[in-house]
Amino acid sequence: MIKINDYKFDPAFVLAPMEDVTDTAFRRLCKEMGADIVYTEFISSEALIRDAEKAKRKMMFYPDERPIGIQLYGSRVESVVDAGKRAQSVGPDFIDLNVGCPVTKVADQGMGAGLLKNCDLMAAIVKALKEELTLSVTVKMRLGWDLESINVLQNVKILNEMGVHWIAIHARTRAQGYKGEADWSWIKKAKEISEVPIIGNGDITSVEKAEWALEYSKADGIMIGRGAIKAPWIFRQLKAYFFEGKRLPEPEFEEKLSIARKHFTLLVEHKGKYAVSAFRRFSNTYFKGEKGVAKIRQRLSVSRSPEEVFEILENPFKLK
Ligand SMILES: Cc1cc2nc3c(=O)[nH]c(=O)nc-3n(C[C@H](O)[C@H](O)[C@H](O)COP(=O)(O)O)c2cc1C
C-alpha cells in the first residue's frame, strides 16, 4: 500500500520519470489513462539554485497531476537541500532524489547513479532533505554500480533508517544501462527487508508482466517507463484488469488517433510551437503497425506548425 497525503493506492501504478518525455502534457495524458503517481523529469539541483529558467519550467504542473513528485539530482548536500526547498515551494506532493541516472556526465560526477558508489553521501543528502523539508522525501535508485557491486539491500536499510517515504528500484545496475533484463529477484528481496513501501521498476510492458511482477515481488507498486511511451493506455488496461477483472484490448487506430490529438493539444498548451518537434518521439506510439506509417512519419518530420500536425492527426491518410 502506498499512501501520500490524502491518496492511497494498492497497488500503485506509477509513471516513471523520463527526461524529455514526462513533461506536464505526457503526465496529464497518463493520469487520464489511470496512472496513480507521476514524477517530473529529473532536474539538476545546481541549475535550479542558479535560477535557470529551463530547470524552473520543469517544476511546473497542473492540479490534475497529483500526487506528483519533483525529482532532483545532485551531489552537493547544500545544493540539493537548497533545490529541495525551491521545489517544495511550488507545492508538489513529494521530493524524489535520483540515485540511478547512468549518463556519464551525471554519474561520473558523483550524481545520479554515482551516489551508488558513495552511500555515505547519499545518506547525508537524504538526511539533510528530511531535516530541512516538510514534504515527504523518496528515492529512486538502481541495484548498484555494476553486477560485482550490487548494494541495493544495504541502501534499502540505510534509506529505511533515514525515514524515506518510499523507495523505487529500477532492477538494473548502472553498468547495464537499459540492456539485459531487469532482475526482479532484488525487488522481492528489498521488499522482504523494507518497512517503507517499495515500488518495483523495469521492463513492465503488459498487464501480464505487471501481474507477475506484483505477485512475485510483493512490491507495493510498479513503475512503468518505456512501456508507457509505447502505450500510454497501459495504465487504463492495468486499472481495468486489477480492479474490474477486465482485459481491455489495445485501442483501435481511431481511438489511438483521438488519444494522440488529446496528447498533442496538451503539448501545444505547454510548449507552443515546440510541441511539434517534441511530438515526433511519439510517432511509433500512435502509428506503429498502421498501413502508410512511413508516409505519416515523414509528414510529421517535416511539419513546422501545430496546425499541420493537427491536420495529420485529423486525417492521417490524406495524401499531400
Ligand atoms: C528516455 C528516458 C529518460 C529517462 N529519464 C529518467 C529521469 O529523468 N529520471 C529517472 O529517475 N529515470 C529516468 N529514466 C529511467 C526510467 O525512469 C526507468 O527507470 C527505466 O526506463 C526502466 O523502466 P522501464 O523498463 O519501464 O522503461 C529514463 C528512461 C528513459 C527511457
Coordinates of C-alpha atoms and ligand atoms in Angstrom, one line a residue:
M1 CA 0.0 0.0 0.0
I2 CA 1.2 3.4 -0.9
K3 CA -0.1 6.5 1.0
I4 CA 0.8 10.0 0.1
N5 CA -1.1 13.0 1.6
D6 CA -4.8 12.0 1.1
Y7 CA -4.1 9.4 -1.6
K8 CA -3.9 5.7 -1.1
F9 CA -3.0 3.1 -3.8
D10 CA -2.9 -0.7 -3.5
P11 CA -1.1 -1.5 -5.7
A12 CA 0.2 1.8 -7.1
F13 CA 0.7 2.2 -10.9
V14 CA 3.4 4.8 -11.3
L15 CA 4.6 6.6 -14.4
A16 CA 8.5 6.6 -14.3
P17 CA 10.3 9.9 -14.5
M18 CA 11.8 10.3 -18.0
E19 CA 13.8 13.2 -19.3
D20 CA 12.3 14.8 -22.4
V21 CA 9.2 12.6 -22.1
T22 CA 7.4 13.1 -18.8
D23 CA 6.6 16.7 -19.2
T24 CA 3.3 18.0 -17.9
A25 CA 1.5 17.0 -21.2
F26 CA 2.6 13.4 -21.1
R27 CA 2.0 13.2 -17.4
R28 CA -1.6 14.6 -17.7
L29 CA -2.3 12.1 -20.5
C30 CA -1.1 9.2 -18.4
K31 CA -3.0 10.4 -15.4
E32 CA -6.1 10.5 -17.5
M33 CA -5.3 6.9 -18.6
G34 CA -5.2 5.8 -15.0
A35 CA -1.6 6.4 -13.7
D36 CA -1.7 6.9 -9.9
I37 CA 1.6 8.8 -9.3
V38 CA 3.8 10.8 -11.6
Y39 CA 7.2 12.5 -11.3
T40 CA 8.7 15.4 -13.2
E41 CA 11.8 14.7 -15.4
F42 CA 14.9 14.8 -13.3
I43 CA 16.1 18.4 -12.6
S44 CA 19.6 19.5 -11.8
S45 CA 19.9 20.9 -8.3
E46 CA 22.7 23.2 -9.4
A47 CA 20.7 24.5 -12.3
L48 CA 17.7 25.2 -10.0
I49 CA 19.7 27.1 -7.5
R50 CA 21.3 29.2 -10.3
D51 CA 17.7 30.1 -11.2
A52 CA 17.9 28.6 -14.6
E53 CA 14.6 29.1 -16.5
K54 CA 14.7 25.7 -18.1
A55 CA 15.1 23.9 -14.7
K56 CA 12.4 26.0 -13.2
R57 CA 10.0 25.3 -16.0
K58 CA 10.4 21.6 -15.5
M59 CA 8.8 22.0 -12.0
M60 CA 5.5 23.3 -13.4
F61 CA 2.5 21.1 -13.0
Y62 CA -1.3 21.2 -13.0
P63 CA -3.6 20.1 -10.1
D64 CA -4.9 17.1 -12.1
E65 CA -1.4 15.6 -12.0
R66 CA -1.5 15.0 -8.2
P67 CA 0.1 13.2 -6.5
I68 CA 3.2 14.4 -8.2
G69 CA 6.9 14.4 -7.2
I70 CA 9.7 16.7 -8.3
Q71 CA 12.8 14.7 -9.0
L72 CA 16.2 16.3 -8.2
Y73 CA 19.7 15.2 -8.9
G74 CA 22.9 16.5 -7.4
S75 CA 25.9 15.5 -5.3
R76 CA 26.4 18.5 -3.0
V77 CA 24.3 18.4 0.1
E78 CA 23.8 22.2 0.3
S79 CA 22.8 22.4 -3.3
V80 CA 20.3 19.6 -3.2
V81 CA 18.8 21.0 0.0
D82 CA 18.5 24.5 -1.4
A83 CA 17.0 23.0 -4.6
G84 CA 14.7 20.9 -2.5
K85 CA 13.4 24.0 -0.7
R86 CA 12.7 25.7 -4.0
A87 CA 11.0 22.6 -5.3
Q88 CA 8.9 22.4 -2.1
S89 CA 7.8 26.0 -2.6
V90 CA 5.9 25.1 -5.8
G91 CA 3.7 22.6 -3.8
P92 CA 4.3 19.1 -5.1
D93 CA 3.4 16.1 -3.0
F94 CA 6.9 14.7 -2.6
I95 CA 10.5 15.4 -3.5
D96 CA 12.5 12.5 -5.1
L97 CA 16.2 12.0 -5.2
N98 CA 17.6 10.5 -8.3
V99 CA 20.2 7.7 -7.5
G100 CA 20.0 6.0 -10.8
C101 CA 20.9 8.2 -13.8
P102 CA 23.6 6.2 -15.7
V103 CA 24.6 9.0 -18.1
T104 CA 28.4 9.6 -17.8
K105 CA 28.3 13.3 -17.4
V106 CA 26.0 12.9 -14.4
A107 CA 27.2 9.6 -12.8
D108 CA 30.9 10.3 -13.2
Q109 CA 30.4 13.5 -11.3
G110 CA 29.0 11.6 -8.4
M111 CA 25.4 12.5 -9.1
G112 CA 22.5 10.1 -10.1
A113 CA 23.9 6.5 -10.2
G114 CA 27.3 8.0 -9.0
L115 CA 25.7 8.1 -5.5
L116 CA 25.6 4.3 -5.6
K117 CA 29.4 4.3 -5.1
N118 CA 29.1 6.8 -2.2
C119 CA 26.4 5.6 0.1
D120 CA 27.6 7.9 2.9
L121 CA 27.0 10.9 0.6
M122 CA 23.6 9.5 -0.5
A123 CA 22.6 9.1 3.2
A124 CA 23.9 12.6 4.0
I125 CA 21.8 14.2 1.2
V126 CA 18.7 12.3 2.3
K127 CA 19.2 13.1 5.9
A128 CA 19.6 16.8 5.2
L129 CA 16.5 16.8 2.9
K130 CA 14.5 15.1 5.7
E131 CA 15.6 17.6 8.2
E132 CA 15.1 20.7 6.1
L133 CA 11.9 19.9 4.2
T134 CA 8.4 19.4 5.4
L135 CA 7.4 17.3 2.4
S136 CA 7.9 13.6 2.0
V137 CA 11.2 12.5 0.6
T138 CA 11.5 9.5 -1.7
V139 CA 14.4 7.9 -3.6
K140 CA 14.6 6.2 -7.0
M141 CA 17.7 4.0 -7.4
R142 CA 19.3 1.2 -9.3
L143 CA 20.7 -2.1 -7.9
G144 CA 24.2 -0.9 -7.7
W145 CA 27.1 0.4 -9.8
D146 CA 27.7 -3.0 -11.6
L147 CA 27.0 -6.6 -11.1
E148 CA 30.1 -7.0 -8.9
S149 CA 29.0 -4.3 -6.5
I150 CA 25.2 -4.6 -6.1
N151 CA 24.4 -2.8 -2.9
V152 CA 20.6 -2.4 -3.1
L153 CA 19.8 -4.2 0.1
Q154 CA 22.4 -2.2 2.1
N155 CA 20.9 1.0 0.6
V156 CA 17.3 0.0 1.4
K157 CA 18.4 -0.4 5.0
I158 CA 20.1 3.0 5.1
L159 CA 17.0 4.6 3.5
N160 CA 14.7 2.9 5.9
E161 CA 16.7 4.4 8.8
M162 CA 16.6 7.8 7.2
G163 CA 12.8 7.6 7.1
V164 CA 12.2 8.0 3.3
H165 CA 8.5 7.7 2.3
W166 CA 9.1 5.0 -0.3
I167 CA 11.9 3.6 -2.5
A168 CA 11.6 3.0 -6.2
I169 CA 14.0 0.4 -7.5
H170 CA 15.0 0.0 -11.2
A171 CA 16.2 -3.5 -11.1
R172 CA 19.4 -3.0 -13.2
T173 CA 22.9 -1.8 -12.4
R174 CA 24.4 1.4 -13.7
A175 CA 26.7 -0.6 -15.9
Q176 CA 23.7 -2.3 -17.6
G177 CA 22.2 0.9 -18.7
Y178 CA 19.0 -0.2 -20.3
K179 CA 20.4 -3.5 -21.6
G180 CA 19.6 -7.1 -20.4
E181 CA 16.6 -7.9 -18.3
A182 CA 15.6 -6.2 -15.1
D183 CA 16.3 -8.6 -12.2
W184 CA 13.1 -8.6 -10.1
S185 CA 14.6 -11.0 -7.6
W186 CA 16.2 -7.9 -6.0
I187 CA 12.9 -6.2 -5.7
K188 CA 11.5 -9.2 -3.9
K189 CA 14.5 -9.2 -1.5
A190 CA 14.2 -5.5 -1.0
K191 CA 10.5 -5.8 -0.1
E192 CA 11.3 -8.6 2.4
I193 CA 13.6 -6.3 4.4
S194 CA 11.9 -2.9 4.0
E195 CA 9.5 -1.2 6.3
V196 CA 8.8 1.5 3.8
P197 CA 6.9 0.8 0.6
I198 CA 8.9 -0.5 -2.4
I199 CA 8.0 0.4 -6.0
G200 CA 9.5 -2.0 -8.5
N201 CA 10.6 -0.9 -11.9
G202 CA 12.0 -2.4 -15.1
D203 CA 10.6 -3.9 -18.2
I204 CA 6.9 -3.8 -17.4
T205 CA 5.2 -3.6 -20.8
S206 CA 1.9 -5.6 -20.3
V207 CA -0.8 -6.4 -17.8
E208 CA 0.5 -10.0 -17.7
K209 CA 4.0 -8.8 -16.8
A210 CA 2.6 -6.4 -14.2
E211 CA 0.6 -9.2 -12.6
W212 CA 3.6 -11.5 -12.4
A213 CA 5.9 -8.7 -11.0
L214 CA 3.4 -7.8 -8.3
E215 CA 2.7 -11.4 -7.3
Y216 CA 6.3 -12.4 -7.4
S217 CA 7.9 -9.4 -5.7
K218 CA 5.0 -8.4 -3.4
A219 CA 6.1 -4.8 -4.2
D220 CA 3.6 -2.0 -3.2
G221 CA 3.5 -0.7 -6.7
I222 CA 5.1 -0.9 -10.1
M223 CA 6.6 1.9 -12.1
I224 CA 6.4 2.0 -15.9
G225 CA 8.7 3.9 -18.2
R226 CA 9.3 2.8 -21.8
G227 CA 6.1 0.7 -21.7
A228 CA 4.1 3.9 -21.2
I229 CA 5.9 5.7 -24.1
K230 CA 4.9 2.8 -26.3
A231 CA 1.4 2.5 -24.9
P232 CA 0.2 5.3 -22.5
W233 CA -3.1 3.3 -22.4
I234 CA -1.3 0.6 -20.4
F235 CA -2.5 2.3 -17.2
R236 CA -6.1 2.0 -18.3
Q237 CA -5.6 -1.7 -19.1
L238 CA -3.9 -2.2 -15.7
K239 CA -6.8 -0.5 -13.8
A240 CA -9.4 -2.4 -15.7
Y241 CA -7.7 -5.7 -15.0
F242 CA -6.7 -5.3 -11.4
F243 CA -9.9 -3.5 -10.2
E244 CA -12.6 -4.9 -12.5
G245 CA -11.1 -8.1 -13.8
K246 CA -11.5 -6.9 -17.4
R247 CA -9.0 -7.3 -20.1
L248 CA -9.0 -4.3 -22.4
P249 CA -7.6 -4.8 -25.9
E250 CA -5.1 -2.4 -27.5
P251 CA -7.2 0.6 -28.7
E252 CA -8.3 0.6 -32.3
F253 CA -6.4 3.1 -34.6
E254 CA -9.3 5.6 -34.5
E255 CA -9.1 5.7 -30.7
K256 CA -5.3 6.0 -30.8
L257 CA -5.7 9.0 -33.0
S258 CA -8.1 10.6 -30.6
I259 CA -5.6 9.9 -27.8
A260 CA -2.9 11.4 -30.0
R261 CA -5.0 14.6 -30.5
K262 CA -5.5 14.9 -26.8
H263 CA -1.8 14.4 -26.1
F264 CA -0.8 17.0 -28.8
T265 CA -3.4 19.5 -27.5
L266 CA -1.8 19.3 -24.0
L267 CA 1.6 19.5 -25.6
V268 CA 0.8 22.7 -27.5
E269 CA -0.8 24.2 -24.4
H270 CA 2.5 23.5 -22.6
K271 CA 5.2 24.1 -25.3
G272 CA 3.5 26.2 -28.0
K273 CA 5.2 25.7 -31.4
Y274 CA 7.9 23.5 -29.8
A275 CA 5.2 20.8 -29.3
V276 CA 5.8 19.9 -33.0
S277 CA 9.3 18.6 -32.5
A278 CA 8.5 17.1 -29.1
F279 CA 5.6 15.1 -30.5
R280 CA 7.8 13.3 -33.1
R281 CA 9.1 11.0 -30.4
F282 CA 5.6 9.6 -30.2
S283 CA 5.0 8.7 -33.8
N284 CA 5.5 5.0 -33.0
T285 CA 3.1 5.2 -30.1
Y286 CA 0.2 6.2 -32.3
F287 CA 1.1 4.9 -35.7
K288 CA 3.2 1.8 -35.4
G289 CA 1.9 -1.1 -37.4
E290 CA -0.6 1.1 -39.4
K291 CA -0.5 1.0 -43.2
G292 CA 1.1 4.1 -44.6
V293 CA 3.0 4.7 -41.3
A294 CA 6.2 5.7 -43.2
K295 CA 4.3 8.4 -45.0
I296 CA 2.7 9.7 -41.8
R297 CA 6.1 9.7 -40.0
Q298 CA 7.6 11.6 -42.9
R299 CA 4.8 14.2 -42.8
L300 CA 5.3 14.6 -39.1
S301 CA 9.0 15.0 -39.5
V302 CA 8.6 17.9 -41.9
S303 CA 5.7 19.6 -40.1
R304 CA 6.6 23.0 -38.8
S305 CA 3.4 24.2 -37.1
P306 CA 0.9 22.8 -34.7
E307 CA -1.8 23.3 -37.3
E308 CA 0.0 21.0 -39.7
V309 CA 0.3 18.3 -37.0
F310 CA -3.4 18.7 -36.1
E311 CA -4.3 18.2 -39.8
I312 CA -2.3 14.9 -39.9
L313 CA -4.0 13.7 -36.7
E314 CA -7.4 14.6 -38.1
N315 CA -6.8 12.9 -41.4
P316 CA -3.6 10.9 -41.4
F317 CA -4.1 9.2 -44.8
K318 CA -4.8 12.3 -46.8
L319 CA -2.0 12.5 -49.3
K320 CA -0.2 15.7 -49.7
Ligands
LIG1 C1 14.1 8.4 -22.3 C2 14.3 8.1 -20.8 C3 14.6 9.1 -19.9 C4 14.8 8.8 -18.6 N1 14.9 9.8 -17.7 C5 14.9 9.5 -16.3 C6 14.9 10.5 -15.3 O1 14.9 11.7 -15.7 N2 14.9 10.2 -14.0 C7 14.9 8.8 -13.6 O2 14.9 8.6 -12.4 N3 15.0 7.9 -14.5 C8 14.9 8.1 -15.9 N4 14.8 7.1 -16.8 C9 14.7 5.7 -16.3 C10 13.3 5.3 -16.1 O3 12.6 6.1 -15.1 C11 13.1 3.8 -15.7 O4 13.8 3.6 -14.5 C12 13.7 2.9 -16.8 O5 13.4 3.3 -18.1 C13 13.3 1.4 -16.5 O6 11.9 1.3 -16.6 P1 11.2 0.7 -17.9 O7 11.8 -0.6 -18.2 O8 9.8 0.6 -17.5 O9 11.5 1.7 -19.0 C14 14.7 7.4 -18.1 C15 14.5 6.4 -19.1 C16 14.3 6.7 -20.4 C17 14.0 5.6 -21.4

